[in-house]
Amino acid sequence: MAKKSKKQQTGGTPATVALTAAGVPYTLHAYEHDPAHPSYGEEAAEAMGVSPERVFKTLVADVDGALTVAVVPVAGQLDLKALAAAVGGKRAAMADPALAERTTGYVRGGISPLGQRRALPTVLDASAAAHATICVSAGRRGLEVELSPADLATLTTAVLAPIGRV
């Protein structure tokens, strides 16, 4: 059995372990998750006092039979046609939540684009480039990681494309 790193032993998530291993600067933001809140992303923005344009949600879609990660602002929605086009596909639909959880290793509402069980093609909404830092899930509900969009794109080998809509 593999030995757990000190970060994992102290409650780190695969996302924070990946960030630490890569030497990427980041800030963790923890808040009390309310299971009754209608939107995980909006809850995070409110709890942290951060503009919803800077808090990004991680969605998993099926593009022509291949799971693909979309990272878009919580203030808007994912444009599935734009996502498909960004990865050279024809059709996209939201992935089955159970399949997304099994594939990424995270639970819905806590899926991070970082440290996933299996690396998936990732598209980061182009609006991220307008911000010095953005927040994404750190791998569990009630925990966000703030980092530069460039670092997120590098670590996930993400394509930047306009995939979000208001």
PDB file of C-alpha atoms in Angstrom, residues 52-57 70-74 113 122-136 147-153 156 158-164:
ATOM      1  CA  PRO A  52     -19.182  35.292  -8.750  1.00  0.00           C
ATOM      2  CA  GLU A  53     -17.235  36.200 -11.921  1.00  0.00           C
ATOM      3  CA  ARG A  54     -14.036  35.062 -10.130  1.00  0.00           C
ATOM      4  CA  VAL A  55     -15.447  31.813  -8.725  1.00  0.00           C
ATOM      5  CA  PHE A  56     -15.467  29.016 -11.285  1.00  0.00           C
ATOM      6  CA  LYS A  57     -17.417  25.766 -11.218  1.00  0.00           C
ATOM      7  CA  ALA A  70     -15.443  22.527 -18.376  1.00  0.00           C
ATOM      8  CA  VAL A  71     -14.456  25.275 -15.926  1.00  0.00           C
ATOM      9  CA  VAL A  72     -16.831  28.253 -16.098  1.00  0.00           C
ATOM     10  CA  PRO A  73     -17.830  31.174 -13.849  1.00  0.00           C
ATOM     11  CA  VAL A  74     -20.576  30.370 -11.352  1.00  0.00           C
ATOM     12  CA  PRO A 113     -10.272  20.468 -12.075  1.00  0.00           C
ATOM     13  CA  THR A 122     -10.112  20.427 -19.817  1.00  0.00           C
ATOM     14  CA  VAL A 123     -11.454  23.709 -21.167  1.00  0.00           C
ATOM     15  CA  LEU A 124     -11.214  26.881 -19.076  1.00  0.00           C
ATOM     16  CA  ASP A 125     -13.564  29.714 -19.965  1.00  0.00           C
ATOM     17  CA  ALA A 126     -11.617  32.540 -21.588  1.00  0.00           C
ATOM     18  CA  SER A 127     -13.049  35.045 -19.087  1.00  0.00           C
ATOM     19  CA  ALA A 128     -10.641  33.621 -16.484  1.00  0.00           C
ATOM     20  CA  ALA A 129      -7.760  35.442 -18.191  1.00  0.00           C
ATOM     21  CA  ALA A 130      -9.268  38.803 -17.129  1.00  0.00           C
ATOM     22  CA  HIS A 131      -8.533  38.035 -13.457  1.00  0.00           C
ATOM     23  CA  ALA A 132      -5.243  37.875 -11.544  1.00  0.00           C
ATOM     24  CA  THR A 133      -6.654  34.944  -9.541  1.00  0.00           C
ATOM     25  CA  ILE A 134      -9.737  32.768  -9.681  1.00  0.00           C
ATOM     26  CA  CYS A 135     -11.261  30.287  -7.245  1.00  0.00           C
ATOM     27  CA  VAL A 136     -12.115  26.673  -8.040  1.00  0.00           C
ATOM     28  CA  LEU A 147      -4.783  30.520  -7.904  1.00  0.00           C
ATOM     29  CA  SER A 148      -3.811  32.238 -11.126  1.00  0.00           C
ATOM     30  CA  PRO A 149      -5.737  31.186 -14.233  1.00  0.00           C
ATOM     31  CA  ALA A 150      -2.405  30.599 -16.004  1.00  0.00           C
ATOM     32  CA  ASP A 151      -1.303  28.122 -13.324  1.00  0.00           C
ATOM     33  CA  LEU A 152      -4.660  26.332 -13.495  1.00  0.00           C
ATOM     34  CA  ALA A 153      -4.426  26.093 -17.291  1.00  0.00           C
ATOM     35  CA  THR A 156      -4.676  20.842 -16.227  1.00  0.00           C
ATOM     36  CA  ALA A 158      -6.515  23.314 -20.363  1.00  0.00           C
ATOM     37  CA  VAL A 159      -7.544  25.018 -23.555  1.00  0.00           C
ATOM     38  CA  LEU A 160      -8.834  28.574 -23.027  1.00  0.00           C
ATOM     39  CA  ALA A 161     -12.042  29.189 -24.970  1.00  0.00           C
ATOM     40  CA  PRO A 162     -15.275  31.182 -24.597  1.00  0.00           C
ATOM     41  CA  ILE A 163     -17.461  28.351 -23.257  1.00  0.00           C
ATOM     42  CA  GLY A 164     -19.481  30.267 -20.673  1.00  0.00           C
TER      43      GLY A 164
END
